Short mmCIF file of C-alpha atoms in Angstrom, two decimals:
data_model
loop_
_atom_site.label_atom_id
_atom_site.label_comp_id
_atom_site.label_asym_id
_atom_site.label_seq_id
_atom_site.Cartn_x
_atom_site.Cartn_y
_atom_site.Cartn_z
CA UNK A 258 0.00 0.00 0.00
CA UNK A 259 1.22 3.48 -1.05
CA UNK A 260 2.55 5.75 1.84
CA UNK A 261 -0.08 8.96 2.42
CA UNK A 262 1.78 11.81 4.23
CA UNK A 263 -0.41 12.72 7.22
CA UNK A 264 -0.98 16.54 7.75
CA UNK A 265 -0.95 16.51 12.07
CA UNK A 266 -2.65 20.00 12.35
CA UNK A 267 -5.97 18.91 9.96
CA UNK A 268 -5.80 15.03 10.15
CA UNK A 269 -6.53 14.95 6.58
CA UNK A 270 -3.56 13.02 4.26
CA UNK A 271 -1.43 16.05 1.97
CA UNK A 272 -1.48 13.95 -1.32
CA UNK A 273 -5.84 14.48 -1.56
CA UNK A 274 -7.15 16.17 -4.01
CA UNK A 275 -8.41 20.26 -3.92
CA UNK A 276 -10.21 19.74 -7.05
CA UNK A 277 -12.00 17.99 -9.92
CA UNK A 278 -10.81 17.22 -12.88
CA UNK A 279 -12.78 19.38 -14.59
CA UNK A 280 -15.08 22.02 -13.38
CA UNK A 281 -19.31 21.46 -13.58
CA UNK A 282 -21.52 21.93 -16.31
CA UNK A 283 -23.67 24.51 -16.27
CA UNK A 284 -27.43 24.02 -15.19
CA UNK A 285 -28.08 27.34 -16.02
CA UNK A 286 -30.34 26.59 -19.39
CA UNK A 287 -32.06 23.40 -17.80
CA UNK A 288 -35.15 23.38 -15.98
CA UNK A 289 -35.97 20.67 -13.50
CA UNK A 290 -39.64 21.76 -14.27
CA UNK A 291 -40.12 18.95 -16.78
CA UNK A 292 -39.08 16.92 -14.58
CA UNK A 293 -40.86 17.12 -11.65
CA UNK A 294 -44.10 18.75 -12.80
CA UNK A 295 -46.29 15.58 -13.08
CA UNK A 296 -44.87 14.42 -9.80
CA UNK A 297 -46.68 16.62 -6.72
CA UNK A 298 -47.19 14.75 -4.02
CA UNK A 299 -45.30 12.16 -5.22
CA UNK A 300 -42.40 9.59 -3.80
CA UNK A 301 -39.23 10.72 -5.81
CA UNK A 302 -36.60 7.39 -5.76
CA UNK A 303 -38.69 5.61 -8.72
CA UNK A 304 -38.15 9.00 -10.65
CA UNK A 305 -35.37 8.92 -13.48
CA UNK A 306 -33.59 12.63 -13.00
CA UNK A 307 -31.25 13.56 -16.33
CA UNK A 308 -27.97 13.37 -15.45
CA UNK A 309 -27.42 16.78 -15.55
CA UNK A 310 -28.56 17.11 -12.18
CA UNK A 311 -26.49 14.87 -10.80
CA UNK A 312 -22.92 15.63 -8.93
CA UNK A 313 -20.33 13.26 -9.50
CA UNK A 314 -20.80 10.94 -5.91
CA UNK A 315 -22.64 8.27 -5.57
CA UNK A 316 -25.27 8.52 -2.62
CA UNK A 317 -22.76 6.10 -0.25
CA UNK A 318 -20.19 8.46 -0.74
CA UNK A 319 -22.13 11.21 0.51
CA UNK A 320 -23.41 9.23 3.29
CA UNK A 321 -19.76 9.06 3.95
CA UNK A 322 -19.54 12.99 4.57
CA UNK A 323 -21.00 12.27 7.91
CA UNK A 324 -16.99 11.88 8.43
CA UNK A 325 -16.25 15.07 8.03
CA UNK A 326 -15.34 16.20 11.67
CA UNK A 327 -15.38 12.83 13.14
CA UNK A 328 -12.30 14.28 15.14
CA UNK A 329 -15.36 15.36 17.32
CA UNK A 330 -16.29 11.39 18.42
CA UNK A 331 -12.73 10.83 19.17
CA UNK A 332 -12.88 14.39 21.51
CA UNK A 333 -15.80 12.96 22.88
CA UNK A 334 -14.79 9.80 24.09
CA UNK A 335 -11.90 11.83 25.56
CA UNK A 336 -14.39 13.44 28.05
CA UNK A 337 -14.68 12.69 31.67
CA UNK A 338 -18.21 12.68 32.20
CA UNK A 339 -21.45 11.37 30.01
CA UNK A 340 -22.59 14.50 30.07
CA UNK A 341 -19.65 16.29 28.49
CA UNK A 342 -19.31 13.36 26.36
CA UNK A 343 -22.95 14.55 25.16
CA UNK A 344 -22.25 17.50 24.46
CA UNK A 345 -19.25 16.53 21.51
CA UNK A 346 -21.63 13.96 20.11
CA UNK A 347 -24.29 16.30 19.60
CA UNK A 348 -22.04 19.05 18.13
CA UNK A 349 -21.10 15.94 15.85
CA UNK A 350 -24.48 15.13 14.86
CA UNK A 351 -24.80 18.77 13.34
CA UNK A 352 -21.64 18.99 12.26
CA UNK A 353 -22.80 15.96 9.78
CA UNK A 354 -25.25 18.64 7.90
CA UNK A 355 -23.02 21.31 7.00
CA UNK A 356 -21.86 19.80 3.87
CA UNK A 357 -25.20 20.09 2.61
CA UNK A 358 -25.77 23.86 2.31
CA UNK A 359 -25.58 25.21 -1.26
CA UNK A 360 -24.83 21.15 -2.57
CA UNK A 361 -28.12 21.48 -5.45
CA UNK A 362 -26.63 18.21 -7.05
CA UNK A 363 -27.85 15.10 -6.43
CA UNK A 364 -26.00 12.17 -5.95
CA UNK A 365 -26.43 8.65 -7.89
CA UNK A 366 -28.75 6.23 -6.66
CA UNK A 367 -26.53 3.69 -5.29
CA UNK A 368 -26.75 -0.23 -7.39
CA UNK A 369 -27.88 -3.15 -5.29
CA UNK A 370 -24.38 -4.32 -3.85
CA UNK A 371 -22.57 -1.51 -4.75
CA UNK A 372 -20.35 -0.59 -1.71
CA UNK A 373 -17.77 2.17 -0.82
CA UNK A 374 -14.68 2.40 1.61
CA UNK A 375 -12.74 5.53 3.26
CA UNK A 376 -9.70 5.21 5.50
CA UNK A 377 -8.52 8.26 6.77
CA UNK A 378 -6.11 9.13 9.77
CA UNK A 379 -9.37 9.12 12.48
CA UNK A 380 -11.45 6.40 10.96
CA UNK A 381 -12.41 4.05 8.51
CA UNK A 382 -16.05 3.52 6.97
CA UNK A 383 -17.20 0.92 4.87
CA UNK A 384 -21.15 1.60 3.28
CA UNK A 385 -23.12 -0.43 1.27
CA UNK A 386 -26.65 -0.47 -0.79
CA UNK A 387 -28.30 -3.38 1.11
CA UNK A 388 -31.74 -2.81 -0.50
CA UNK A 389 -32.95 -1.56 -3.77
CA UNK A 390 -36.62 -1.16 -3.26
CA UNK A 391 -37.00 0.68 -1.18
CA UNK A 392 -33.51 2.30 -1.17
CA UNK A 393 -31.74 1.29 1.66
CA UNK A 394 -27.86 2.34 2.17
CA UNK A 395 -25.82 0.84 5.57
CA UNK A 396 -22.46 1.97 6.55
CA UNK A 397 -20.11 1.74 9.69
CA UNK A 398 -17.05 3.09 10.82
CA UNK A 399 -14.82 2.72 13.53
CA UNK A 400 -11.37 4.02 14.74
CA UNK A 401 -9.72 3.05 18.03
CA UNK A 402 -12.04 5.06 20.40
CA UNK A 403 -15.32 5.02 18.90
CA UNK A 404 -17.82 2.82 16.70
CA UNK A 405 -20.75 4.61 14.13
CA UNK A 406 -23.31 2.62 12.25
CA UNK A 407 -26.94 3.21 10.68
CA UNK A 408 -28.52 2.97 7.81
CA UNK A 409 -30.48 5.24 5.79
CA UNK A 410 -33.55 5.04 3.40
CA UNK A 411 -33.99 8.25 1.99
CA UNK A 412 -37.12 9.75 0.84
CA UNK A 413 -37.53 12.40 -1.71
CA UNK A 414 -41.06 13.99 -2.21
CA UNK A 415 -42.13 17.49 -4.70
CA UNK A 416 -44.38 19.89 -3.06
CA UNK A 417 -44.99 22.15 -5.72
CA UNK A 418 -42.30 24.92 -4.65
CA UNK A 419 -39.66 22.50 -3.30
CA UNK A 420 -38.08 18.98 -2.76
CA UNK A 421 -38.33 17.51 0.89
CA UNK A 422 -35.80 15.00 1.64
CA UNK A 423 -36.62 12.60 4.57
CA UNK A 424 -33.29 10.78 5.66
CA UNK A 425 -35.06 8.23 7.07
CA UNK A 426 -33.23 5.77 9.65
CA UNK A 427 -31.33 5.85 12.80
CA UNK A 428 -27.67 6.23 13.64
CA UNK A 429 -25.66 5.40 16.74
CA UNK A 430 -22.03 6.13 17.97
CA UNK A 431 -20.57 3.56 20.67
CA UNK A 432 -18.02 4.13 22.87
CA UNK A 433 -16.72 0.69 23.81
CA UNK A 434 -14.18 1.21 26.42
CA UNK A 435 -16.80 3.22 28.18
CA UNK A 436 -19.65 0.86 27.37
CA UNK A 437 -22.08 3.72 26.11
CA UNK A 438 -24.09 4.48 23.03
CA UNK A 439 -25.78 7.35 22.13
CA UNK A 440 -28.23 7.16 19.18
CA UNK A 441 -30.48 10.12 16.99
CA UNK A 442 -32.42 10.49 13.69
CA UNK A 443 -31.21 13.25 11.10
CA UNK A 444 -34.11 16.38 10.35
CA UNK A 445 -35.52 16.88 6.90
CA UNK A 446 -33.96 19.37 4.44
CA UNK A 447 -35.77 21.01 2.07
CA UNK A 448 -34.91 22.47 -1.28
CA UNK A 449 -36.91 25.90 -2.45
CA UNK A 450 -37.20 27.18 -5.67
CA UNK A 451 -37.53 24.75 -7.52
CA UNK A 452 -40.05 26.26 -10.21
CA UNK A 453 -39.13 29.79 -10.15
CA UNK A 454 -36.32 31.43 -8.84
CA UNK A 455 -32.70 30.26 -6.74
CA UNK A 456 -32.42 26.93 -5.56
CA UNK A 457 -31.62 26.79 -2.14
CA UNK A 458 -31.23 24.75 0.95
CA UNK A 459 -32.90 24.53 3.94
CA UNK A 460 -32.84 21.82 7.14
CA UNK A 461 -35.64 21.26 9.72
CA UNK A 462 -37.01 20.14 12.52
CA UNK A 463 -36.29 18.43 15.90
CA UNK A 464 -33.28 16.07 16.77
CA UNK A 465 -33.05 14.15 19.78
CA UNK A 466 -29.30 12.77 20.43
CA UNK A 467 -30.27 9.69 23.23
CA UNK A 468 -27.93 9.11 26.12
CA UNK A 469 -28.92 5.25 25.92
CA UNK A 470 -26.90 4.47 29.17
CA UNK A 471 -27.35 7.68 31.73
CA UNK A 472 -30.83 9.17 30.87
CA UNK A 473 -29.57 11.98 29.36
CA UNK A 474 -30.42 14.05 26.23
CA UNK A 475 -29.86 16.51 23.84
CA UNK A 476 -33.05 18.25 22.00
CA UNK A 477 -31.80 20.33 19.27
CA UNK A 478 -34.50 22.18 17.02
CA UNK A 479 -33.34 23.06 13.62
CA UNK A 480 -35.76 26.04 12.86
CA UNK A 481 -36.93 27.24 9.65
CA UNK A 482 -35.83 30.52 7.94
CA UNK A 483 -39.05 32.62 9.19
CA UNK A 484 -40.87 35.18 7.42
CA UNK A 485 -37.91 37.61 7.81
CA UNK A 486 -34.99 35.21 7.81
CA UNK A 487 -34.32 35.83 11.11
CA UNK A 488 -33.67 32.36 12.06
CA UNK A 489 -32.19 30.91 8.83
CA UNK A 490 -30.00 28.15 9.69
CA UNK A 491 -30.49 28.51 13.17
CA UNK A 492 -29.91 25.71 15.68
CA UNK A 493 -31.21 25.73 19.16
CA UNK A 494 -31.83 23.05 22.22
CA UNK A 495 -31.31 21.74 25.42
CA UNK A 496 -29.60 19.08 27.36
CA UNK A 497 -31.87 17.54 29.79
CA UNK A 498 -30.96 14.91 32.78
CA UNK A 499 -32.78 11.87 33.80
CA UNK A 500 -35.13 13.85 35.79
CA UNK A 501 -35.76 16.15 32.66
CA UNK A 502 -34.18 19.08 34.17
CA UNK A 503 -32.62 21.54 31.50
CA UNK A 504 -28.79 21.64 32.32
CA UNK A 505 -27.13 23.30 29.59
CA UNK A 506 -28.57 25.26 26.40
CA UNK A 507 -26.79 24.56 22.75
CA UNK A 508 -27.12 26.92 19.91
CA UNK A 509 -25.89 27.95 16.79
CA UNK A 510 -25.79 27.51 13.19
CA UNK A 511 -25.48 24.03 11.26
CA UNK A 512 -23.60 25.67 8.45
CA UNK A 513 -20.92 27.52 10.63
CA UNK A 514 -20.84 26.44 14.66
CA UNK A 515 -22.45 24.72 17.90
CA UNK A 516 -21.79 26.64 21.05
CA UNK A 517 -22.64 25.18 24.47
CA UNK A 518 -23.60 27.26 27.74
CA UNK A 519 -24.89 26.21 31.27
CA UNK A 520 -28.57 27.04 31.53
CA UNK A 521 -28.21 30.03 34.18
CA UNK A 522 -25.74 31.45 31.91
CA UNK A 523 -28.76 31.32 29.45
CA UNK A 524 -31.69 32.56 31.46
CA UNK A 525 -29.40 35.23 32.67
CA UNK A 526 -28.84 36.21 28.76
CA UNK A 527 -33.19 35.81 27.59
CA UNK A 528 -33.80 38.34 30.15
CA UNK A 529 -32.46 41.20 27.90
CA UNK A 530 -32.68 39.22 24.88
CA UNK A 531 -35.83 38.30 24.56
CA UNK A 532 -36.42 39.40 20.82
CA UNK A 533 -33.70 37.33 19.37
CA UNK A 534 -35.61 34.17 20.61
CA UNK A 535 -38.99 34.33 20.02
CA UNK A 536 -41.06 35.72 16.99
CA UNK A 537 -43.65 38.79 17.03
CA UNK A 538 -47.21 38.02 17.02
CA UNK A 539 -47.77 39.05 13.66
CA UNK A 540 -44.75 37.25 11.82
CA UNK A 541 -45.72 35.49 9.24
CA UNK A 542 -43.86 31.79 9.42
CA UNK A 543 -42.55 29.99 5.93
CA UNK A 544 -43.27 26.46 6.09
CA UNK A 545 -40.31 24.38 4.83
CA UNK A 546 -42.77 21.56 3.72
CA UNK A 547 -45.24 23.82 1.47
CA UNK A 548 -48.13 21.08 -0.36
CA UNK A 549 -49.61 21.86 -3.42
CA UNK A 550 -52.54 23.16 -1.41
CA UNK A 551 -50.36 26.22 -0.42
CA UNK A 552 -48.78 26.78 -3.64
CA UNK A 553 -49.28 30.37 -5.46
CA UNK A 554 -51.51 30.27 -8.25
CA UNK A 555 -49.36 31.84 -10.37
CA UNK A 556 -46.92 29.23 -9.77
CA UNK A 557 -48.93 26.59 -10.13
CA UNK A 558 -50.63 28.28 -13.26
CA UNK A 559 -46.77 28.57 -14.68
CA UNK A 560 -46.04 24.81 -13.45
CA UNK A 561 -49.10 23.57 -15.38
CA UNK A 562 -48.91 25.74 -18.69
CA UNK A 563 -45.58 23.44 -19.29
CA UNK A 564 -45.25 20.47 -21.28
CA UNK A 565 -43.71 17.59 -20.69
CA UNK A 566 -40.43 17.03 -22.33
CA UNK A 567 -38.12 14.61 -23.24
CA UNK A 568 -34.98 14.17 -20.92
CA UNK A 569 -32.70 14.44 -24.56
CA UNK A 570 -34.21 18.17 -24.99
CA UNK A 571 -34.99 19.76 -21.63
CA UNK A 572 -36.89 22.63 -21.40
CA UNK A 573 -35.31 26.09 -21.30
CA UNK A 574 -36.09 29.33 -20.25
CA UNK A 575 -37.41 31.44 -22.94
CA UNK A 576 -36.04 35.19 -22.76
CA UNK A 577 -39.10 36.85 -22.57
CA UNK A 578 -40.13 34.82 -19.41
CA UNK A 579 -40.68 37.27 -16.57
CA UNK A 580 -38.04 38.26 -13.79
CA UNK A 581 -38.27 36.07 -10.96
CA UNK A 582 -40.15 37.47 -7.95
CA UNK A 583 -38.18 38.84 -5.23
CA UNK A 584 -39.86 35.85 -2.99
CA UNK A 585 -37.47 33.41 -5.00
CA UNK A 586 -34.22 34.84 -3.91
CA UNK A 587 -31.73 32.90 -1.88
CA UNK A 588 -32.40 34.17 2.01
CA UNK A 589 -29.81 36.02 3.66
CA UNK A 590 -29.65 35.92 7.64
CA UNK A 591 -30.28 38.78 9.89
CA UNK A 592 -26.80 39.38 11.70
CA UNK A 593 -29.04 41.63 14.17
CA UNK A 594 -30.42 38.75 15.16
CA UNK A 595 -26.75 36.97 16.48
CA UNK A 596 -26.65 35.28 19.53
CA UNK A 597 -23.37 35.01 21.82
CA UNK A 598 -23.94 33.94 25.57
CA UNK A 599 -21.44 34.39 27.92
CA UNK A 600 -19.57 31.33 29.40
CA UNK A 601 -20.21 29.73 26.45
CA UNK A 602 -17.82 26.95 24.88
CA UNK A 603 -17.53 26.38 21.03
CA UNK A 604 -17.69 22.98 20.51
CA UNK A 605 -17.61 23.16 16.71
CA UNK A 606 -16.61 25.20 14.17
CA UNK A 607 -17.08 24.33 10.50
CA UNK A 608 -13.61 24.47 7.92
CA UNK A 609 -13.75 27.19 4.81
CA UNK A 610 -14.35 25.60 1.69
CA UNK A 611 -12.11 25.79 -0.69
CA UNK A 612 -12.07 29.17 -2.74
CA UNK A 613 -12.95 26.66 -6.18
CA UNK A 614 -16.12 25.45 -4.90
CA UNK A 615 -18.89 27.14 -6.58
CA UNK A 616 -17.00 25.53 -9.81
CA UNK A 617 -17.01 21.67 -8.46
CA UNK A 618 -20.62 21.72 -7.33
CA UNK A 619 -20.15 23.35 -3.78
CA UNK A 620 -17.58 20.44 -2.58
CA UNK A 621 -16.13 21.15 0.66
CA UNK A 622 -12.23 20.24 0.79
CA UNK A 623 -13.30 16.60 2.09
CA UNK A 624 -16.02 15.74 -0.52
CA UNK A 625 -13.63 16.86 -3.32
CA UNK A 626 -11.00 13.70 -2.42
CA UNK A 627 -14.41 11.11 -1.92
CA UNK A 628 -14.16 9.87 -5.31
CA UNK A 629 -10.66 10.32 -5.98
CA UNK A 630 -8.18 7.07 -6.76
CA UNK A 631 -5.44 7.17 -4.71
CA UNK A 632 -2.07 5.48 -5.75
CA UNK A 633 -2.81 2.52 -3.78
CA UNK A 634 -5.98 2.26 -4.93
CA UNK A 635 -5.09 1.67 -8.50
CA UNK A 636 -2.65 -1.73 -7.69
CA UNK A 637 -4.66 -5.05 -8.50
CA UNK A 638 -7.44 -5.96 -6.52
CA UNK A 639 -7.01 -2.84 -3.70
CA UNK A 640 -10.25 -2.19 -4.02
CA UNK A 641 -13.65 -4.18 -4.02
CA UNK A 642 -15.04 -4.52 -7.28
CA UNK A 643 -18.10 -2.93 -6.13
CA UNK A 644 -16.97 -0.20 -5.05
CA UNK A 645 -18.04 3.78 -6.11
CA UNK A 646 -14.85 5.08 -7.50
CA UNK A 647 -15.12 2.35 -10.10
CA UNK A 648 -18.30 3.61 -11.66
CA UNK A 649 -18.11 4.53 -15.28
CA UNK A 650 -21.18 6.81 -15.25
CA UNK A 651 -19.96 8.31 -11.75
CA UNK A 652 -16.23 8.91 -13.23
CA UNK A 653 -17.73 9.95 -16.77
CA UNK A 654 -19.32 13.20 -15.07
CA UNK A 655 -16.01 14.05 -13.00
CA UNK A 656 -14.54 14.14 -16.34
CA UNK A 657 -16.85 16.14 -17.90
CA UNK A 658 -18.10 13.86 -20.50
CA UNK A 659 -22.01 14.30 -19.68
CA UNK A 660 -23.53 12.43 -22.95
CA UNK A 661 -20.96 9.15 -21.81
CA UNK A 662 -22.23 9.44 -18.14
CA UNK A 663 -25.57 9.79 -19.37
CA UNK A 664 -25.28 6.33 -21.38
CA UNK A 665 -23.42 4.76 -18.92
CA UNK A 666 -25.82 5.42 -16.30
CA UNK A 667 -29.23 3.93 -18.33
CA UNK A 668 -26.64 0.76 -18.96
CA UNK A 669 -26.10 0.24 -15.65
CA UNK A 670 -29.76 0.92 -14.52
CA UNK A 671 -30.60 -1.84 -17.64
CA UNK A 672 -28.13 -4.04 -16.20
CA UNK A 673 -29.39 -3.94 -12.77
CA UNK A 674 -32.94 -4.72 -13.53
CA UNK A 675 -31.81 -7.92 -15.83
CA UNK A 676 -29.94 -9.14 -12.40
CA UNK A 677 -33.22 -8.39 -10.41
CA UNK A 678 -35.00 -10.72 -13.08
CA UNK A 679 -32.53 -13.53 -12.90
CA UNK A 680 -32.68 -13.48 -9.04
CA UNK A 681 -36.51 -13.80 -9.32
CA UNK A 682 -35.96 -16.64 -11.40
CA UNK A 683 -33.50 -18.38 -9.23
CA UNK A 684 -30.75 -18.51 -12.04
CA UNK A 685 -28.45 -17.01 -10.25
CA UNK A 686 -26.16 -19.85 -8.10
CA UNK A 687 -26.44 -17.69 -5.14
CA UNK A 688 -27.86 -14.16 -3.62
CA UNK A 689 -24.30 -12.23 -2.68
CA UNK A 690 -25.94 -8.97 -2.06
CA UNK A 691 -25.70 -7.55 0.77
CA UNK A 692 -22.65 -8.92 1.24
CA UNK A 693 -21.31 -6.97 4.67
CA UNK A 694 -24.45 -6.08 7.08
CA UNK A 695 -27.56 -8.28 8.20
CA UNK A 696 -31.14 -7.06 8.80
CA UNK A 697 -31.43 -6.96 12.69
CA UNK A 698 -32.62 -5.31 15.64
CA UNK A 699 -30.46 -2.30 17.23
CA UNK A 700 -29.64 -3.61 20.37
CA UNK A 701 -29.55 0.27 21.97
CA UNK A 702 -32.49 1.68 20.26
CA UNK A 703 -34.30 -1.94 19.88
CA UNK A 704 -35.39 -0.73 16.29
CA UNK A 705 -34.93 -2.66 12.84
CA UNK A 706 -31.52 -1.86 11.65
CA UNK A 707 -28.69 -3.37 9.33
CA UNK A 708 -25.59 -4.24 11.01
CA UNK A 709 -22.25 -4.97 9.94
CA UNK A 710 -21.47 -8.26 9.89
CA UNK A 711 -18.00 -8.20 9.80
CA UNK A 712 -14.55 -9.39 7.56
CA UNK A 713 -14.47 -6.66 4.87
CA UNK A 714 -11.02 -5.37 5.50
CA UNK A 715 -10.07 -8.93 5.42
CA UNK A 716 -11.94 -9.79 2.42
CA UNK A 717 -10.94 -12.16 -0.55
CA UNK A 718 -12.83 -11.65 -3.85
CA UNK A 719 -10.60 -13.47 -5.91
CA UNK A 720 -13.32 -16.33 -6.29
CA UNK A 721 -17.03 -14.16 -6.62
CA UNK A 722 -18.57 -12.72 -9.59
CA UNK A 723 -18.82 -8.95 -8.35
CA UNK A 724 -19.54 -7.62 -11.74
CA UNK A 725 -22.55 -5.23 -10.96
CA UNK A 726 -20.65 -2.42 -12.89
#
């Protein structure tokens, strides 16, 4: 295996890439309109998006951005007391979101079997597609201090104005030296605009980070933008004990920082403050999840004059069409409204992205190297066969070639549904996939789960038929 110089002050190895090899197309003449327009209401996953759309990661891979600041876990476990140990774990489990703000593209749909690996200096993750209807991706990493497993099912769903995404599933981080798990489900994010105006991105609603072995937990609201952007992108919550007594209050933004102060500290702070926490009688409150039922006529009147065209000729914005309303402008937040408590403690602060990004579809430093082959990777049988970097439709739109990625991507769908057949029939010898995690109860949150069964680093594929690519 190749050497990787490890950079002490970032943990991140100094031969990664800062860039792609070639920058994004533009999606400035393509409308997702004919798309989506026949699909209100509707669940998303069965829906064949142009490739266009897509940015060049496969949907394991961007599970794997969860990773990003997983220096937090190893902090954590470094704590003396649960409750401090809480407090790094939850500051984690936002820290997981930031990658998402401004990222419009959407990632393949992983193929049944397909999997994905990551070693880096504070972890290594191995994901896999365990089901293909309904879409179901496991993954689990582990490092010397810490363990962190889930699975996801994602849910896409068009309300007229915007895409909801509903990450469905649960996650959990063990500490095994310490014997303790602590478990949560991720909030929905929502993308606006999507008929008329700027795309943008928006995450919602309550997370509650369990304490499975002291009673203790962490309520964190994500809250929508508000009428006057006032809370865009804010995070607030508590940390409650096993007698539900508020301890300590979090806050902050999931795009930038979680802060942590006690809760006198808090109270203390309200008292003069009350204006930056709660909203004026009057305020008007923008619902994230919009249905068609609260959808502008003139939008829907616009959404409805369209006709349906084909993927090979999208539609595209005539010149005449008229300006965008001011309503369909990306938000901007209220700095008046910024909240600093004394005796507060930053528990995390999110990294710059790299000064390229807008041009390589609003990567951050670490989703830029997800996809990249690394020397070692490119010896004989380094990597699985199934895994994402070796996707020709994937590695087609890095390049830049968008008609090849296109075509590779229908072959592969094609392909995948002929093995779904043959399974059916029973000509296939034997069912491989999934190959690395079993269907199973959580044995923390006693939910269904998939857990990893075990032996992939280890693994010899000399003697299977892994051709799913």
């Amino acid at each position: 295996m190749a050497e990787r110089v490890v950079n002490e002050k970032n943990g991140q190895c100094d031969n990664l890439r800062t860039s792609l090899p070639v920058p994004m197309f533009s999606r400035n003449d393509f409308n997702i309109w004919s798309v989506l327009k026949n699909c209100i209401g509707k669940e998303l996953s069965k829906i064949t998006m142009p490739v266009v759309f897509n940015e060049p990661l496969s949907f394991l891979q961007r599970m794997t951005e969860y990773m990003e600041y997983a220096k937090l876990l190893r902090v954590a476990s470094e704590q003396e007391t649960p409750l401090e140990r809480l407090k790094y774990v939850s500051a984690f489990a936002v820290s997981a979101l930031a990658s998402n703000w401004e990222r419009l593209g959407k990632p393949f749909n992983p193929l049944l079997g397909e999997t994905y690996e990551l070693t880096r200096p504070e972890f290594r993750i191995i994901c896999e597609q365990v089901s293909h209807h309904p879409p179901i991706s496991a993954f689990h990493a582990d490092s010397e201090s810490f363990r962190f497993h889930g699975s996801i099912h994602p849910k896409l769903k068009f309300w007229g104005k915007s895409v909801e995404i509903q990450p469905k599933g649960v996650v959990t981080v063990e500490f095994p030296k310490l014997n303790e798990a602590y478990s949560w489900s991720n909030v929905n994010c929502c993308v606006h605009n999507v008929i008329v105006g700027k795309l943008w991105i928006e995450q919602y609603g309550m997370m509650e980070v369990v304490s499975h072995q002291h009673g203790l937990k962490a309520t964190l609201n994500f809250k929508p933008s508000g009428w006057n952007n006032k809370d865009l992108h804010r995070v607030e919550g508590y940390i409650t004990d096993r007698n539900k007594r508020k301890t300590h209050f979090l806050y902050g933004k999931w795009t930038e920082f979680i802060k942590c102060t006690d809760y006198v500290s808090y109270e203390e702070y309200i008292k003069e403050n009350a204006h930056k926490f709660k909203r004026n009688a009057d305020e008007r409150s923008k619902s994230p999840n919009e249905s068609p039922a609260n959808t502008p006529r003139k939008v829907l009147s616009k959404l409805n004059s369209l006709k349906m065209s084909s993927f090979r000729s999208l539609s595209i914005q005539e010149p005449d069409d008229p300006p965008e309303p001011s309503e369909g402008d990306i938000p901007k937040s209220d700095s008046t409204y910024s909240i600093d408590i004394p005796n507060s403690v930053t528990l995390w602060e999110a990294e710059s992205r790299p000064a390229n990004t807008a041009e390589y579809y609003q990567f951050t430093n670490f989703a830029m190297s997800l996809n990249q082959l690394e020397e070692h990777m490119k010896q004989p049988r380094a990597l699985c066969p199934t895994d994402s970097r070796l996707r020709p439709d994937i590695r087609k739109l890095e390049q830049g070639d968008m008609d090849g990625a296109a075509a590779e991507k229908t072959r592969l769908e094609e392909k995948q549904r002929e093995n779904r057949k043959k399974s059916k029939k029973g000509q296939e010898d034997q069912v491989l996939f999934p190959r690395w995690f079993n269907q199973s109860t959580n044995p923390h949150t006693k939910q269904d789960d998939w857990i990893y069964k075990g032996g992939y680093w280890d693994r010899n594929d000399d003697n299977l038929d892994l051709d799913i690519f």
